[in-house]
Amino acid sequence: MSSTLQGKHIILGITGGIAAYKSVMLLRLLVKAGAEVQVVITPNGKEFITPVTLSALSGKPVVSEFFTANTGEWHSHVDLGLWADAMVIAPATASSIAKMANGVADNMLITTYLSAKAPVFIAPAMDLDMMAHPSTTRNIALLRSYGNHIIEPASGELASHLTGKGRMEEPENIVAVLENFFAAGRSMAGRRVLISAGPTIERLDPVRYISNFSTGKMGYAIAEEAAARGADVTLVSGPVSVEAHHPAIKVVKVESAREMLEACRSYFSDCDTAILTAAVADYAPAHPRDKKIKREHDGIDSIELVKNPDIAATLGETKREGQLLAGFALETDNAVDHGAEKLERKNLDMIVVNSLADAGAGFGTDTNKVTLLFRDGRPAESFPLKSKKEVAADILDAIATL
Ligand code: CTP
């Protein structure tokens, strides 16, 4: 099968880090996938890998300086920035990341980055302490907030012989990220997506509440993936500690199921797709107090509860022709049967079933193992244990086929 990178113009930016040796393999894989690659290397990068190797593999002279010293030929970073369909900077050192985040245009690579109109993919590589330093964290968050795609470094043995997070992602995986991005049907440009995420909390009094263990990670991962594919995302979120990074995600914070219902109802009419990942509390205290319940005076021994509204079912009732509604079902037993029942009852088009019985799935984990059930009669689709980011991509791929 031909790669989605066939004929694509890619700028490969190489900065001065030990991982630059892996960029040779990355370049080879990009060229093999049919991409036209222009290498731009920083002066420090050349200390780690020679332009001769890179120009031989790319079939193009490597660009490093603003002009060629002996001929005076000027290299236009603006033209390069316009030529590219994507720019990938791998490895990106702490110092280049800082320059990109703050617009310090003191070499050809950074000026090209600042002129690039195409999506930019950044693969950091550095020692674990540099990676964990607050300045690096802040600079990477800034780059994310500009809409750049960060290809997270992996954990493992580093050039310093220490073990930790900071290893540049493997070239095959970087190519896979780019291929995914260009894959036909993946683009969600122009789509408006509503996502509910996190738990709801239902107040008992000003200091106590009923809730559940949802952390919002799955919903936020779907929001990031949809935004990276070009969608306009409204993320209605219960109280969580995860944060949304992509500038195309609008976060609407709510607390209770009733507030979540109101927010979802008001945004749903404008959306073409809604993905309800929230773990909505099914019950709320019937008589929340406005003063703290005291152990001695109030001496309560039971809490009267009322049923909360079913947000998914409410949206399912008002769903228009052409709108897609997807839900989640986290079960402890008979997961697929319960999921199939919810798919019908809530008038969903797809439901993502996950089971607490599976190791690595469910609340708080960074992984999930899901089965997708569809309303249109096609068979269920089961996936192995994957990162929540990969699961998010699988879910959006499935939604694209509905
Ligand atoms: N959901 C919702 N509003 C609720 C409850 C659930 O929107 N009050 C949505 C969830 O976001 C999820 C789907 O419905 O997409 C299934 O949630 P789940 O809690 O499994 O469904 P319940 O109907 O509450 O079933 P259960 O009896 O298993 O709690």
XYZ file of C-alpha atoms and ligand atoms in Angstrom:
431
model
C 0.000 0.000 0.000
C 1.406 3.403 -0.858
C 2.230 5.718 2.021
C 0.224 8.867 2.686
C 3.617 10.621 2.633
C 3.999 9.932 -1.104
C 4.888 13.233 -2.801
C 4.653 15.257 0.416
C 7.170 18.047 0.992
C 8.747 17.581 4.401
C 11.292 19.804 6.120
C 13.413 17.716 8.453
C 14.967 19.980 11.072
C 17.939 18.549 12.959
C 19.368 20.197 16.065
C 22.513 19.414 18.049
C 21.845 16.368 20.180
C 23.180 12.822 20.359
C 19.860 11.574 18.956
C 20.780 13.266 15.638
C 22.191 9.898 14.559
C 18.605 8.583 14.536
C 17.614 11.385 12.137
C 19.566 9.601 9.418
C 17.199 6.638 9.732
C 14.215 8.997 9.939
C 15.346 10.686 6.714
C 15.751 7.318 4.997
C 12.277 6.192 6.061
C 10.674 9.452 4.911
C 12.368 9.189 1.506
C 11.383 5.507 1.273
C 7.767 6.486 1.982
C 7.928 8.728 -1.093
C 8.349 12.113 0.615
C 10.534 14.883 -0.773
C 12.707 15.929 2.147
C 14.662 19.126 2.689
C 17.046 18.877 5.605
C 17.704 22.025 7.634
C 20.359 21.548 10.291
C 21.578 23.885 13.026
C 25.311 24.726 13.270
C 25.460 22.526 16.391
C 23.641 19.731 14.612
C 26.583 19.471 12.188
C 28.821 18.570 15.129
C 26.801 15.374 15.489
C 26.035 14.352 11.909
C 27.564 15.448 8.634
C 25.680 17.228 5.846
C 27.310 14.829 3.347
C 25.347 11.860 4.673
C 22.149 13.888 4.826
C 22.400 15.369 1.330
C 23.264 11.957 -0.127
C 20.140 10.427 1.432
C 17.775 13.325 0.695
C 19.149 14.044 -2.771
C 19.212 17.766 -1.931
C 21.878 20.090 -0.555
C 21.467 20.479 3.195
C 20.569 23.963 4.372
C 22.233 25.295 7.488
C 23.316 28.895 7.019
C 21.379 31.910 5.767
C 23.616 32.004 2.690
C 26.373 29.936 1.048
C 29.669 31.627 1.964
C 31.573 31.240 -1.322
C 28.730 32.049 -3.754
C 26.648 34.384 -1.586
C 23.539 32.357 -2.499
C 20.731 33.382 -0.129
C 18.547 30.628 1.371
C 15.016 31.829 1.869
C 13.450 30.527 5.040
C 10.162 32.047 3.898
C 10.112 30.056 0.640
C 11.046 26.895 2.533
C 8.285 27.508 5.049
C 5.756 27.850 2.231
C 7.071 24.842 0.280
C 6.540 22.416 3.167
C 3.473 20.245 3.761
C 4.898 19.466 7.196
C 7.953 20.273 9.227
C 9.412 17.760 11.649
C 12.122 18.761 14.080
C 13.882 15.659 15.357
C 15.781 15.745 17.586
C 14.667 18.973 19.215
C 17.066 19.926 22.004
C 16.097 21.908 25.106
C 17.816 24.967 23.697
C 16.126 24.798 20.268
C 12.774 24.225 21.978
C 13.394 27.338 24.087
C 14.294 29.350 20.978
C 11.216 28.139 19.078
C 8.945 28.873 22.028
C 10.302 32.399 22.364
C 11.084 33.358 18.774
C 14.876 33.551 19.102
C 15.648 33.416 15.380
C 19.428 33.068 15.470
C 19.803 30.246 12.955
C 18.262 29.048 9.715
C 16.283 26.265 11.381
C 14.519 28.545 13.861
C 13.745 31.175 11.190
C 12.308 28.425 8.988
C 10.213 27.201 11.920
C 8.921 30.726 12.519
C 7.976 31.071 8.830
C 6.370 27.623 8.465
C 2.700 27.645 7.529
C 2.478 23.845 7.562
C 1.851 21.717 10.668
C 4.968 21.300 12.784
C 5.926 18.087 14.592
C 8.520 18.332 17.335
C 10.359 15.313 18.773
C 12.240 16.418 21.904
C 15.395 14.566 22.956
C 17.455 15.420 26.004
C 18.637 14.170 29.331
C 15.949 13.338 31.893
C 16.704 16.267 34.219
C 16.613 18.754 31.345
C 13.365 17.183 30.185
C 11.839 17.476 33.658
C 13.038 21.042 34.263
C 10.166 23.520 34.667
C 11.575 25.719 31.883
C 11.445 22.818 29.394
C 7.957 21.872 30.552
C 6.820 25.454 30.114
C 8.444 25.826 26.676
C 6.882 22.579 25.430
C 3.495 23.703 26.751
C 3.983 26.985 24.855
C 4.794 25.130 21.623
C 1.680 22.995 22.117
C -0.394 26.073 22.686
C 0.800 27.385 19.279
C -0.768 24.250 17.749
C 2.517 22.356 17.234
C 2.380 18.586 17.562
C 4.725 17.288 20.244
C 5.973 13.752 19.662
C 6.588 12.812 23.277
C 9.994 11.349 24.090
C 10.048 7.816 25.396
C 11.556 6.550 28.635
C 14.666 4.432 28.484
C 18.430 4.528 28.610
C 19.820 7.940 27.691
C 23.167 9.020 26.249
C 24.215 9.925 29.804
C 23.636 6.251 30.754
C 20.901 7.438 33.095
C 17.471 5.958 32.592
C 14.414 8.167 32.294
C 12.184 10.207 29.976
C 14.028 12.019 27.211
C 14.838 9.505 24.465
C 13.752 10.733 21.066
C 10.817 8.688 19.772
C 11.969 5.970 17.354
C 12.104 7.015 13.664
C 9.458 4.428 12.622
C 7.042 5.897 15.171
C 7.714 9.457 14.021
C 6.981 8.375 10.441
C 3.796 6.676 11.697
C 2.676 9.929 13.352
C 3.177 11.800 10.049
C 1.497 9.060 8.005
C -1.470 9.124 10.360
C -1.729 12.845 10.026
C -1.906 12.673 6.251
C -4.104 9.576 6.122
C -7.173 10.090 3.973
C -10.356 10.693 5.949
C -8.425 11.602 9.076
C -8.850 15.291 8.641
C -11.624 16.711 10.805
C -11.217 20.235 9.453
C -14.499 22.123 9.739
C -16.124 19.570 12.063
C -17.618 20.728 15.343
C -17.236 18.187 18.087
C -18.744 18.184 21.570
C -17.003 16.017 24.173
C -18.076 15.440 27.773
C -15.373 14.298 30.163
C -14.462 13.639 33.758
C -16.728 12.906 36.701
C -19.566 15.034 37.969
C -19.712 15.874 41.642
C -22.956 16.190 43.559
C -22.795 18.310 46.685
C -24.069 17.082 49.999
C -23.006 20.212 51.857
C -20.293 22.839 51.223
C -17.498 20.394 52.124
C -18.721 16.979 50.950
C -19.879 15.414 47.719
C -20.760 12.194 45.918
C -18.667 11.386 42.849
C -16.625 8.632 41.170
C -13.022 7.843 40.238
C -13.062 9.280 36.705
C -9.948 11.365 35.907
C -11.060 12.633 32.489
C -7.954 11.279 30.728
C -9.864 9.408 27.995
C -12.111 12.356 27.142
C -9.213 14.822 27.113
C -7.196 12.473 24.863
C -10.090 12.376 22.381
C -10.376 16.174 22.534
C -6.651 16.608 21.775
C -6.763 14.085 18.927
C -9.850 15.674 17.354
C -8.293 19.153 17.628
C -5.011 17.930 16.117
C -7.076 16.611 13.184
C -8.496 20.062 12.648
C -11.836 19.875 14.505
C -13.318 22.667 16.589
C -13.785 21.054 19.970
C -16.004 22.013 22.901
C -14.990 20.020 25.941
C -17.578 20.046 28.726
C -15.594 18.875 31.695
C -16.344 17.929 35.269
C -13.665 18.706 37.885
C -10.378 17.065 36.800
C -6.677 17.790 37.132
C -5.747 17.068 33.484
C -5.541 20.078 31.184
C -6.362 20.669 27.534
C -3.467 22.071 25.465
C -4.608 22.545 21.890
C -5.828 26.061 21.089
C -8.809 24.619 19.160
C -10.272 23.134 22.364
C -12.772 25.278 24.231
C -13.129 23.973 27.788
C -16.434 24.513 29.590
C -16.081 23.624 33.277
C -19.067 22.232 35.123
C -19.586 20.537 38.456
C -22.854 18.618 38.710
C -24.763 16.387 36.280
C -27.420 19.086 35.929
C -24.817 21.687 34.962
C -23.252 19.217 32.540
C -26.656 18.562 30.967
C -27.303 22.287 30.501
C -23.871 22.875 28.928
C -24.127 19.829 26.647
C -27.648 20.745 25.582
C -26.665 24.266 24.635
C -23.606 23.215 22.586
C -25.084 20.077 21.015
C -27.328 21.888 18.537
C -24.265 23.481 16.906
C -22.249 20.253 16.718
C -22.110 17.491 14.170
C -20.531 14.952 16.508
C -20.855 14.413 20.255
C -18.709 11.962 22.191
C -19.866 11.467 25.764
C -17.048 10.090 27.865
C -18.108 11.646 31.176
C -18.768 9.439 34.172
C -21.945 11.188 35.209
C -23.017 10.555 38.800
C -26.348 8.755 38.540
C -27.708 10.184 41.787
C -27.510 13.454 43.675
C -28.416 14.217 47.294
C -32.087 15.241 47.372
C -31.524 17.984 49.931
C -28.016 19.442 49.724
C -27.359 21.639 52.764
C -25.892 25.117 52.537
C -24.204 24.720 55.931
C -21.836 21.964 56.930
C -23.579 18.910 58.358
C -22.402 18.553 61.985
C -21.715 15.154 63.460
C -23.304 15.851 66.868
C -26.249 18.134 65.994
C -27.416 16.717 62.678
C -26.682 13.088 63.370
C -27.826 11.858 59.945
C -27.735 8.128 59.271
C -28.930 8.085 55.679
C -28.862 10.346 52.632
C -31.917 10.683 50.450
C -30.961 10.618 46.767
C -32.661 11.694 43.557
C -31.899 10.365 40.099
C -29.839 12.653 37.849
C -30.853 13.348 34.257
C -29.381 11.041 31.602
C -27.423 13.426 29.372
C -26.750 10.866 26.642
C -30.398 9.832 26.455
C -31.536 13.475 26.422
C -29.212 14.311 23.510
C -30.234 11.027 21.852
C -33.865 12.197 21.877
C -33.094 15.523 20.210
C -30.488 14.199 17.746
C -30.976 15.602 14.244
C -30.433 13.859 10.915
C -26.681 13.879 10.250
C -25.621 14.308 13.882
C -23.515 11.537 15.382
C -23.712 10.558 19.019
C -21.186 8.259 20.656
C -21.114 7.127 24.270
C -18.993 5.095 26.632
C -19.842 2.205 28.909
C -17.472 1.265 31.690
C -18.684 -2.016 33.119
C -17.566 -4.547 35.685
C -19.349 -7.557 34.145
C -21.121 -8.592 30.909
C -19.596 -5.474 29.371
C -20.682 -6.064 25.775
C -24.288 -6.952 26.720
C -24.650 -3.886 28.925
C -23.012 -1.720 26.251
C -25.380 -2.999 23.540
C -28.373 -2.248 25.763
C -27.139 1.345 26.380
C -26.478 1.860 22.641
C -30.202 1.202 21.990
C -31.683 2.848 25.063
C -29.761 6.125 24.627
C -30.184 6.244 20.818
C -26.405 6.315 20.236
C -24.663 5.557 16.924
C -21.657 3.973 18.574
C -20.665 2.954 22.072
C -17.158 2.379 23.397
C -17.213 -0.464 25.886
C -14.428 -0.917 28.415
C -14.291 -3.214 31.383
C -12.806 -2.733 34.829
C -12.131 -6.490 34.693
C -9.353 -5.818 32.136
C -5.964 -4.904 33.610
C -4.846 -1.495 32.355
C -8.378 -0.345 31.461
C -10.667 2.074 33.246
C -10.188 4.963 35.665
C -6.911 6.811 36.071
C -4.781 4.562 33.815
C -2.910 5.886 30.776
C -4.059 2.867 28.783
C -7.401 1.402 27.782
C -8.763 -1.699 26.091
C -11.983 -1.084 24.221
C -14.625 -2.744 22.095
C -16.681 -0.597 19.735
C -20.349 -1.442 19.152
C -22.232 0.132 16.273
C -25.883 0.880 15.627
C -25.687 0.296 11.867
C -25.537 -3.457 12.240
C -21.864 -4.015 11.538
C -19.957 -6.384 13.825
C -18.283 -5.215 17.029
C -14.625 -4.202 16.778
C -12.237 -5.139 19.618
C -8.840 -3.543 20.145
C -5.864 -4.646 22.267
C -4.573 -2.669 25.250
C -3.258 0.666 23.943
C -2.377 4.121 25.225
C -5.416 6.390 25.649
C -3.988 8.568 22.862
C -4.013 5.587 20.469
C -7.481 4.579 21.641
C -8.627 8.152 20.937
C -7.308 7.813 17.372
C -9.101 4.455 16.908
C -12.368 5.963 18.153
C -12.116 8.952 15.807
C -11.197 6.661 12.894
C -14.341 4.626 13.615
C -16.483 7.754 13.867
C -15.183 8.833 10.459
C -16.701 5.684 8.959
C -20.192 6.267 10.394
N -24.374 9.183 30.652
C -24.909 10.430 30.614
N -25.672 10.871 31.649
C -25.900 10.070 32.721
C -25.341 8.787 32.765
C -24.580 8.378 31.709
O -24.686 11.143 29.639
N -26.640 10.526 33.717
C -23.576 8.731 29.490
C -22.120 8.517 29.782
O -21.362 9.677 29.510
C -21.777 7.372 28.842
C -23.065 6.574 28.747
O -24.098 7.486 29.102
O -21.471 7.840 27.554
C -23.134 5.378 29.633
O -22.843 5.747 30.965
P -23.116 4.748 32.155
O -22.828 5.437 33.445
O -22.432 3.467 31.859
O -24.681 4.551 31.947
P -25.861 4.470 32.947
O -27.069 4.693 32.105
O -25.639 5.386 34.089
O -25.823 2.957 33.377
P -25.347 2.239 34.744
O -26.611 1.699 35.278
O -24.412 1.184 34.269
O -24.708 3.289 35.617
